[in-house]
Every structure is written in structure tokens, then in C-alpha cells.
CSV table of C-alpha atoms in Angstrom, one decimal:
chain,number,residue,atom,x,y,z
A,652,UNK,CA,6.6,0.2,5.4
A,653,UNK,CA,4.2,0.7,2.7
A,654,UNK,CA,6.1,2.2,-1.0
A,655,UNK,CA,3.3,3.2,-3.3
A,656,UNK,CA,4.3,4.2,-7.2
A,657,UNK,CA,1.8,5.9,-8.7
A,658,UNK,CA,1.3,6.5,-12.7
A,659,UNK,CA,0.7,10.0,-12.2
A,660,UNK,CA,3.9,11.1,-10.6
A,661,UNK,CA,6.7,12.7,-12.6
A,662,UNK,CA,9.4,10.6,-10.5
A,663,UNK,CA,9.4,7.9,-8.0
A,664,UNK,CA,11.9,8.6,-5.4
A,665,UNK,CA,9.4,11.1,-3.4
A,666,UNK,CA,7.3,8.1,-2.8
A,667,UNK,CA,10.2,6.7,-1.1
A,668,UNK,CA,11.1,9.5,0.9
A,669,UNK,CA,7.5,9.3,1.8
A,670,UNK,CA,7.0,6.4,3.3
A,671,UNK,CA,10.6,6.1,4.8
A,672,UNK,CA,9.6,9.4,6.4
A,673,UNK,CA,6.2,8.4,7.9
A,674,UNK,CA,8.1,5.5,9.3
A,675,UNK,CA,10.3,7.7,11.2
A,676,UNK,CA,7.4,9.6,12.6
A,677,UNK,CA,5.3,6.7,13.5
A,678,UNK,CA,8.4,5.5,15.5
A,679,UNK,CA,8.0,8.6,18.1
A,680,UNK,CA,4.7,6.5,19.3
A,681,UNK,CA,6.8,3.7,20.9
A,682,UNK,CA,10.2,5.4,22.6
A,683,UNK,CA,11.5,1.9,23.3
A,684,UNK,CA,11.6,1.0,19.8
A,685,UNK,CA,12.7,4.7,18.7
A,686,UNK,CA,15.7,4.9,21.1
A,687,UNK,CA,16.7,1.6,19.7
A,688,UNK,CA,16.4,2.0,16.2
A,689,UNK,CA,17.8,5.7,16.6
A,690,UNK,CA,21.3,4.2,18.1
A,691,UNK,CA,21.8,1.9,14.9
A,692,UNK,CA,20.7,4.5,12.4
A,693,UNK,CA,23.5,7.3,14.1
A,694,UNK,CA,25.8,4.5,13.9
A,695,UNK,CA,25.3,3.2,10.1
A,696,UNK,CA,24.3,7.1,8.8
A,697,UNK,CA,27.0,8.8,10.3
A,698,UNK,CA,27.4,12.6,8.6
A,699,UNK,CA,25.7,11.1,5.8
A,700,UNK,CA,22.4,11.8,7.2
A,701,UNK,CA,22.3,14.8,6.1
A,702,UNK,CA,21.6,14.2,2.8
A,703,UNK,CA,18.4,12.4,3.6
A,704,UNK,CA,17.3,15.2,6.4
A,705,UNK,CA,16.1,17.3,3.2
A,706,UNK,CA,13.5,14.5,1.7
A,707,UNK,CA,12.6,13.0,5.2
A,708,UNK,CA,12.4,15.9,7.7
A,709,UNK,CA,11.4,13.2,10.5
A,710,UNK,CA,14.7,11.4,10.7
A,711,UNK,CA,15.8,14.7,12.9
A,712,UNK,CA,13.8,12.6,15.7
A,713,UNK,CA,16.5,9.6,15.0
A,714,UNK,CA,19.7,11.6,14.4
A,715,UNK,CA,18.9,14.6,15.6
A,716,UNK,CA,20.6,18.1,14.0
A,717,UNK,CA,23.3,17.2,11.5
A,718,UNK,CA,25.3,20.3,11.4
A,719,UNK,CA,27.8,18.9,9.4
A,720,UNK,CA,27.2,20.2,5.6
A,721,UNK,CA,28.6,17.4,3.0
A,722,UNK,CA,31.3,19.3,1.0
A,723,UNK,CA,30.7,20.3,-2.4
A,724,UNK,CA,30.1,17.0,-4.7
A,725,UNK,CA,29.0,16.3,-8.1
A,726,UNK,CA,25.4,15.0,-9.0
A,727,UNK,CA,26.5,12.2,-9.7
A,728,UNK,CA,28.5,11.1,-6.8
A,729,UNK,CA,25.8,13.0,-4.8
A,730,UNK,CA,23.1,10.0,-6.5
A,731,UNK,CA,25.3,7.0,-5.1
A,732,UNK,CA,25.8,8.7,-1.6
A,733,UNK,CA,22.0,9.1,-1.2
A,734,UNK,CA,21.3,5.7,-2.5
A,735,UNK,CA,24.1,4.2,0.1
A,736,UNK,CA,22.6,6.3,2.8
A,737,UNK,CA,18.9,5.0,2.2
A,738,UNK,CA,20.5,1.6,1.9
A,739,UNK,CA,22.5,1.9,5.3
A,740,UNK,CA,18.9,3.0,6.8
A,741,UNK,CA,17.2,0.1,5.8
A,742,UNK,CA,19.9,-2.0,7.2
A,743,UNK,CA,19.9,0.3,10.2
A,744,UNK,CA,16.1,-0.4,10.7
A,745,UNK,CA,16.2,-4.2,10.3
A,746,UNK,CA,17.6,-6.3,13.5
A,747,UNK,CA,16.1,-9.8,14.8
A,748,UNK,CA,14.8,-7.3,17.7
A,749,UNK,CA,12.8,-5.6,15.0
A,750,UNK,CA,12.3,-6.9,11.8
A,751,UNK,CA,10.9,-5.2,8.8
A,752,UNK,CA,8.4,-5.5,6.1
A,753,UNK,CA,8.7,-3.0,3.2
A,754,UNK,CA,6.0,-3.4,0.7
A,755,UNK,CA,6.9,-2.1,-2.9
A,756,UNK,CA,3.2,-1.8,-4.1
A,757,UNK,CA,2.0,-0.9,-7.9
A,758,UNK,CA,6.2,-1.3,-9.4
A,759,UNK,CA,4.6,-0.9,-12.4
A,760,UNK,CA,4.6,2.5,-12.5
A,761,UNK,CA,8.4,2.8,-10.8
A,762,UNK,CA,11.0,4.6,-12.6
A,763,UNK,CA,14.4,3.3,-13.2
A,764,UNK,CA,15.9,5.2,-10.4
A,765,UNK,CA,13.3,3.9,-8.1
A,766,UNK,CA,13.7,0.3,-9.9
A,767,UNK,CA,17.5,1.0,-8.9
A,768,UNK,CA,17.0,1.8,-5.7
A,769,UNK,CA,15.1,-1.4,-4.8
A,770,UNK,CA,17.5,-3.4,-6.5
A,771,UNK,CA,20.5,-2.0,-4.6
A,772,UNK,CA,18.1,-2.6,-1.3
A,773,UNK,CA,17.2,-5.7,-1.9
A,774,UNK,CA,20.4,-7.3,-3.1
A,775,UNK,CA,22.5,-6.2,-0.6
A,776,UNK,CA,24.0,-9.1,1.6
A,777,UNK,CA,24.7,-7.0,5.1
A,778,UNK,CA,20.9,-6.4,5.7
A,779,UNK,CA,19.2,-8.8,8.0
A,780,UNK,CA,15.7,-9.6,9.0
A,781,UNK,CA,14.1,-7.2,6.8
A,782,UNK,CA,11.5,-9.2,4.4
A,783,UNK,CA,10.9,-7.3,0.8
A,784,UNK,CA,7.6,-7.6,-1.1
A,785,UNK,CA,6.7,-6.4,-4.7
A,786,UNK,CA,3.4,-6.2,-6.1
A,787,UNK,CA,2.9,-5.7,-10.0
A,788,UNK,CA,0.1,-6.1,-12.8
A,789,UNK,CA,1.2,-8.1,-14.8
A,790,UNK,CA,-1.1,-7.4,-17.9
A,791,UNK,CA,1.2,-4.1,-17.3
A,792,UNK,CA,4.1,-5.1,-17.3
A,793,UNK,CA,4.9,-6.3,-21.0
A,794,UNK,CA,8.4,-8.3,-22.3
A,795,UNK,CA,9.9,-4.6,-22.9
A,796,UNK,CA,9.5,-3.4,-19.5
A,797,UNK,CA,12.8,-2.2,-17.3
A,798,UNK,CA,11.6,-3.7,-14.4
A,799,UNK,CA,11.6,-7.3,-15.6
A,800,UNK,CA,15.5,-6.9,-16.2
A,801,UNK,CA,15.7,-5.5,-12.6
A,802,UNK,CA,13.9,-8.4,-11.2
A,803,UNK,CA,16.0,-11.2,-13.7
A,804,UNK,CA,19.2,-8.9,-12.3
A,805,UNK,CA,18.4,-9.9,-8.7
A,806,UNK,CA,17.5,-13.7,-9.7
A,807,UNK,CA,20.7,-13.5,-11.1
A,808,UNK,CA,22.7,-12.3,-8.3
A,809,UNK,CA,21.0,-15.6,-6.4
A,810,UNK,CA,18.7,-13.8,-3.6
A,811,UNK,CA,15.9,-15.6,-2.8
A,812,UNK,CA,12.7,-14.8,-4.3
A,813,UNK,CA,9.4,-16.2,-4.8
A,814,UNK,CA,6.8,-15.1,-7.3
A,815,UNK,CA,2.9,-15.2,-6.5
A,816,UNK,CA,0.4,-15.2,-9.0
A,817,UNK,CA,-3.2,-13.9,-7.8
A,818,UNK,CA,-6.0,-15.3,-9.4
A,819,UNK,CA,-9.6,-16.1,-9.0
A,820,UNK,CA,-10.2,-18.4,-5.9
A,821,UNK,CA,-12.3,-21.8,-5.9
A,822,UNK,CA,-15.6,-21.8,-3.9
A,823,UNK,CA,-14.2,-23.5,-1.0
A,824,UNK,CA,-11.6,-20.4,-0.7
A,825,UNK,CA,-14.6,-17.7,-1.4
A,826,UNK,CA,-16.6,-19.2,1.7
A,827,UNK,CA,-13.1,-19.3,3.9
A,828,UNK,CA,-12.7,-15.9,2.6
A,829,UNK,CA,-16.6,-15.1,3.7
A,830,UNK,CA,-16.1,-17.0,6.9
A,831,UNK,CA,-13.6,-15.0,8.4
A,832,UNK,CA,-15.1,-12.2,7.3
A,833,UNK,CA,-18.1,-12.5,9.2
A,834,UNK,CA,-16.9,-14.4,12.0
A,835,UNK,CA,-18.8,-17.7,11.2
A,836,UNK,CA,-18.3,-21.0,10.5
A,837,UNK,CA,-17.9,-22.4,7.3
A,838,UNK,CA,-21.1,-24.6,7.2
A,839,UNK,CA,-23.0,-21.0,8.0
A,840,UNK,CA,-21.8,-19.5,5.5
A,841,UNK,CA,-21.5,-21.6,2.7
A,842,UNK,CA,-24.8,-20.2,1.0
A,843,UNK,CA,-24.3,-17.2,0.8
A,844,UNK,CA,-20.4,-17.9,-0.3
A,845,UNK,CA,-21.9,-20.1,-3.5
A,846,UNK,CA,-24.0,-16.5,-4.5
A,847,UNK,CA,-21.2,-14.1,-3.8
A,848,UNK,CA,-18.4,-16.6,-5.9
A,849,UNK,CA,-21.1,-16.7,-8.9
A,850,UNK,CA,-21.5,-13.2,-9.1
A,851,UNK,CA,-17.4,-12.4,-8.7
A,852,UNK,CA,-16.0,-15.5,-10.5
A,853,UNK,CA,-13.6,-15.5,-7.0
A,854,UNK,CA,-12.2,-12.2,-7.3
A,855,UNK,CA,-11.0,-11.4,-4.0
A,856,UNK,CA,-11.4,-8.0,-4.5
A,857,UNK,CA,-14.6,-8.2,-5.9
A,858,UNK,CA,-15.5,-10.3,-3.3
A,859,UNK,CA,-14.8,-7.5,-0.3
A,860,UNK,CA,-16.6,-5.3,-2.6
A,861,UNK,CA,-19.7,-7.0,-2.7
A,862,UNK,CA,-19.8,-8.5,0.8
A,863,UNK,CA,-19.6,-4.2,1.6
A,864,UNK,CA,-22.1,-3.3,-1.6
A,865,UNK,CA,-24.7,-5.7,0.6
A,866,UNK,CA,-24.1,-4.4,4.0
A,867,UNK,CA,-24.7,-0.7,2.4
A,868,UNK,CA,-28.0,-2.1,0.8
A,869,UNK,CA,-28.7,-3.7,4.2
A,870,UNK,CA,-29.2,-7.3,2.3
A,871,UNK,CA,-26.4,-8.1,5.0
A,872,UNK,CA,-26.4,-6.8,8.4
A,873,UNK,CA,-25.9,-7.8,11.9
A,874,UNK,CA,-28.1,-8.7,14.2
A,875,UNK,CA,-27.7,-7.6,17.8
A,876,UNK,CA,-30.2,-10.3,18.8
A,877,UNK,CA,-28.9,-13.1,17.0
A,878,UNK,CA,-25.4,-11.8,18.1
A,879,UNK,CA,-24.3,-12.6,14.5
A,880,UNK,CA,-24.5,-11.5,10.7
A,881,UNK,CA,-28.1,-12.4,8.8
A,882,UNK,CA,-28.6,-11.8,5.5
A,883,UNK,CA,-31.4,-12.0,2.6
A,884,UNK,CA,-30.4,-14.9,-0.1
A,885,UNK,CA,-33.2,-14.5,-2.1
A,886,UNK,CA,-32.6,-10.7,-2.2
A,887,UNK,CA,-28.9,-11.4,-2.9
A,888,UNK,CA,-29.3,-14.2,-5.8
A,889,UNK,CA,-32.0,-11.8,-7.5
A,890,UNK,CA,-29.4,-8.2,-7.3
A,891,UNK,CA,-27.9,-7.7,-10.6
A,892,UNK,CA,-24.8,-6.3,-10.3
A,893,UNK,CA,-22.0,-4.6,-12.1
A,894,UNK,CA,-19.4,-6.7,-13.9
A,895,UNK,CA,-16.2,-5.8,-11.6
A,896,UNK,CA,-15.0,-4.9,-8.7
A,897,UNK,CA,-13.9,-1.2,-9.8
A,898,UNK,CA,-17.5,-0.6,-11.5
A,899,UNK,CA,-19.0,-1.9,-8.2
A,900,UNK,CA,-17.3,0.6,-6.6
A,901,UNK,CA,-18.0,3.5,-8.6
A,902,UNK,CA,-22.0,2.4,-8.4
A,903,UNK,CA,-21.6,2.7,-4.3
A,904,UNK,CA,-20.0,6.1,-4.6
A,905,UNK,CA,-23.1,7.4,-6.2
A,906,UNK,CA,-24.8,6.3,-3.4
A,907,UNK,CA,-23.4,8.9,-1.1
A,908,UNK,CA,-24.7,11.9,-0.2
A,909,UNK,CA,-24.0,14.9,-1.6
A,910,UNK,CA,-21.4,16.2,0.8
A,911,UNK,CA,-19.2,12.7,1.2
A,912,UNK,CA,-19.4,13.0,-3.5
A,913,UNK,CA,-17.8,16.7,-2.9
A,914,UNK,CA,-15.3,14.8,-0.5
A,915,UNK,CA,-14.2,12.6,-3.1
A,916,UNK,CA,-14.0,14.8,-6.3
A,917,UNK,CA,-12.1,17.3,-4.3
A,918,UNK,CA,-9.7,14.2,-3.4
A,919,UNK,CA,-9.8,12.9,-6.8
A,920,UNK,CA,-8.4,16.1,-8.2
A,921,UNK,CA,-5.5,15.8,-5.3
A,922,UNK,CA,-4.7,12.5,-6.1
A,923,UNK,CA,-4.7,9.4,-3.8
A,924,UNK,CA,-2.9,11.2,-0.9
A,925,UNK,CA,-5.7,13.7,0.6
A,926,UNK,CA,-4.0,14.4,4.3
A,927,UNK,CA,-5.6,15.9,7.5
A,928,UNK,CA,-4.8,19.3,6.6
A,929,UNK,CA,-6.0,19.7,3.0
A,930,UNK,CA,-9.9,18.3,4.9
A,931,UNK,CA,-9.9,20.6,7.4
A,932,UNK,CA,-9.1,23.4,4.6
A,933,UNK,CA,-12.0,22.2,2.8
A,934,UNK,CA,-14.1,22.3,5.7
A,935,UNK,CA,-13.6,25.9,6.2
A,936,UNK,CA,-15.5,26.0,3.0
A,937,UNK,CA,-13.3,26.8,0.6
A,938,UNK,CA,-13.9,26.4,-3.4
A,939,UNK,CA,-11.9,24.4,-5.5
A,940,UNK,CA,-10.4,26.6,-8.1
A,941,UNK,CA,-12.6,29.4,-6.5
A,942,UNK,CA,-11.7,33.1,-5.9
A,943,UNK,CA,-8.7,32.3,-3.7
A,944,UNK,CA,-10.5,31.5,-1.0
């Protein structure tokens, strides 16, 4: 389960909600695993879930029609039941039999009641085999920011946790990286690996970047003959390239034609979610901030 904060959004929770949702709705595609996971969920949710059925419509498939209304509750007792109802889920969804992974990506941007939320989740000693990751910027995230308490809060408390640094890779890891990539053995590869980590100072972003930049340039295709990937070095040591991995991006979209550039401006101005519904409206040929159409 994927939780993505964005800096855009007003509050955090609805990303939540979000992915919590999509999880119950991508549990309808294996009915072993939904009947399972829908007898612990009844079980730990109770009449409860009806306070998450209004921010994730696809738990109905797991607990079907609560018709039970919760009485008549202040905001603030309503807060703590929704947060012990999303944390009774997430207990409800973890089992040896099924274990999770719930990725908190870009906490950065997270709000304190998302922060809270998390922290509640992840220190709470009745969930089993459910695995929590948090990914952050650091150069965001300065002494003054709330989610370094959150995370010293649940040091505190003694849970286990483990803090990985990314940085730039050696050589040896940029032609591993290049390797497995292309489905080649190290000795193969280790070439064009020495170009690609002079150019990206072992970025591993940058380094997917460009390995994708060259297969769009053709300086790295494969060969159906040689039954494997071929590339120009020459070509390759003499392309001058931007200085990142975001303004190497950027230079490939101009690259696209003129429809696939519409695409993407009409998905920039809806912000990184851009569903199945919003394309096909676009491909009926409506304007974007037209005449209503």
C-alpha cells in the first residue's frame, strides 16, 4: 500500500483514504484473499465501519452495508474513533497469511494529523506482520520540522526502526545497477556503466534516466539478432547532457510529439493523479478551461 503526501494538498488524510481505498478494491481481484481479509476486518471494525465507508466507498466490498448510524458524537471524539477504526484496519489487514507493506512516501509534506495518524499506526503493539516504510528529503526536513518529533516519539516508545540514507552509488554499484537492468553480465556491461556513473555522479535516479534518455535517442537498443542490448560508446561518452536527473527529464518531454505534450500539461494542471476517466474526457476533445465543453 502506497501513501503519497503531496505539497499541494490542503490536508493529508484524503491521501490516506486513497490508498486504503484502492487497496480494498484491488482486493476484489483475488476472492481468496478478499474473503479472508473481509472476515478479520468485520471482526476488528465492527459498527465502526461506518465511519470510514464515507472516505473509502470500497470497504462496502469487505463489510458490506453498515446500516447502523453512529449516534450523535462530538468532533473530537468523532477524530479518535476514525483514527482507532483505520488503526483496527491495518491490524485487520496484517496476518502471517498475509502480510503488509504500507509505504508512507514524500512525509515531508504530511500534516500533523497525518503525522498522527502514522504514529498511532505504527506504534501500536497488537498489529502483526505488517512492515511500515517512510521516505523523506531530508534537505526538507529542517531541525523545526513536526515530523522529526513524531519520528523521536516513536524511537522513544522503543519500536524498531532503521534509518536509510540514499546517496550516490560507487561504480561497482552503477554497473550492478546497469547489469540487471539490461539483463547482462557485469563484465558486459562495465563500459558503458563507467560513462553512465561519470555523467550521473551515481544518482540512481539519474541513472534510470539516462539509461531511458539513450534508448529514446536509440544510442541503446536491443538487438533481436544479437538477442541482447547494443549500444554506441563513442556516441554515449561524446552526448552532453543536462546536469540532473529532473532536467533530463524535462529535456525528454520536449521530445514528444505534440499530442503526448497536450497529455502532460493537461495532467500537470490536474496534479499527479490523472485517472482513466479524466483521459477519456480529454479524448472526446474537450478544451481545458474552454467553453464548457
Amino acid at each position: 500500500i502506497q501513501i503519497k503526501f503531496d505539497k499541494e494538498d490542503n490536508q493529508s488524510m484524503p491521501s490516506v483514504f486513497r490508498a486504503l481505498d484502492q487497496y480494498c478494491q484491488d482486493l476484489q481481484g483475488d476472492l481468496d484473499l478478499l474473503t479472508e481479509v473481509a472476515v478479520a476486518v468485520k471482526s476488528a471494525l465492527g459498527n465502526s465501519g461506518h465511519i470510514l465507508l464515507s472516505q473509502m466507498p470500497n470497504l462496502s466490498t469487505l463489510v458490506g452495508d453498515v446500516s447502523t448510524p453512529l449516534p450523535s458524537i462530538a468532533n473530537k471524539e468523532k477524530y479518535h474513533l476514525l483514527l482507532n477504526s483505520l488503526r483496527a484496519f491495518v491490524r485487520a489487514i496484517s496476518a502471517p497469511s498475509h502480510p503488509t507493506v504500507i509505504l508512507f512516501d514524500d512525509l515531508q509534506w504530511a500534516d500533523n494529523e497525518a503525522l498522527d495518524f502514522i504514529t498511532k499506526v505504527v506504534m501500536d503493539a497488537e498489529t502483526r506482520s505488517c512492515l511500515f516504510v517512510g521516505c523523506y528529503r531530508d534537505n526538507e526536513v529542517l531541525t523545526d520540522h513536526p515530523l522529526l518529533e513524531y519520528l523521536g516519539g516513536v524511537a522513544f516508545a522503543g519500536v524498531p526502526m532503521w534509518q536509510i540514507f540514499q546517496k550516490s552509488i560507487g561504480k561497482d554499484a552503477t554497473n550492478e545497477l546497469v547489469s540487471d537492468t539490461l539483463h547482462l553480465s557485469p563484465r558486459i556491461t562495465a563500459p558503458l556503466a563507467r560513462e553512465i556513473q561519470k555523467k550521473t555522479g551515481g544518482n540512481p535516479h539519474f541513472v534510470k534516466q539516462l539509461l531511458q534518455s539513450l534508448s529514446d535517442e536509440q544510442l541503446l537498443q536491443y538487438s533481436p539478432n544479437a538477442r541482447r542490448w547494443q549500444w554506441d560508446i563513442a556516441a554515449i561518452r561524446s552526448k552532453t547532457i543536462p546536469e540532473n536527473a529532473v532536467a533530463l527529464l524535462l529535456e525528454r518531454m520536449t521530445h514528444y510529439g505534440p499530442d503526448v505534450q497536450r497529455v502532460l500539461q493537461v495532467a500537470a494542471l490536474m496534479g499527479r493523479r490523472f485517472d482513466a476517466l479524466a483521459m477519456k474526457m480529454f479524448q472526446a476533445g474537450g478544451d481545458v478551461g474552454g467553453d464548457g465543453s
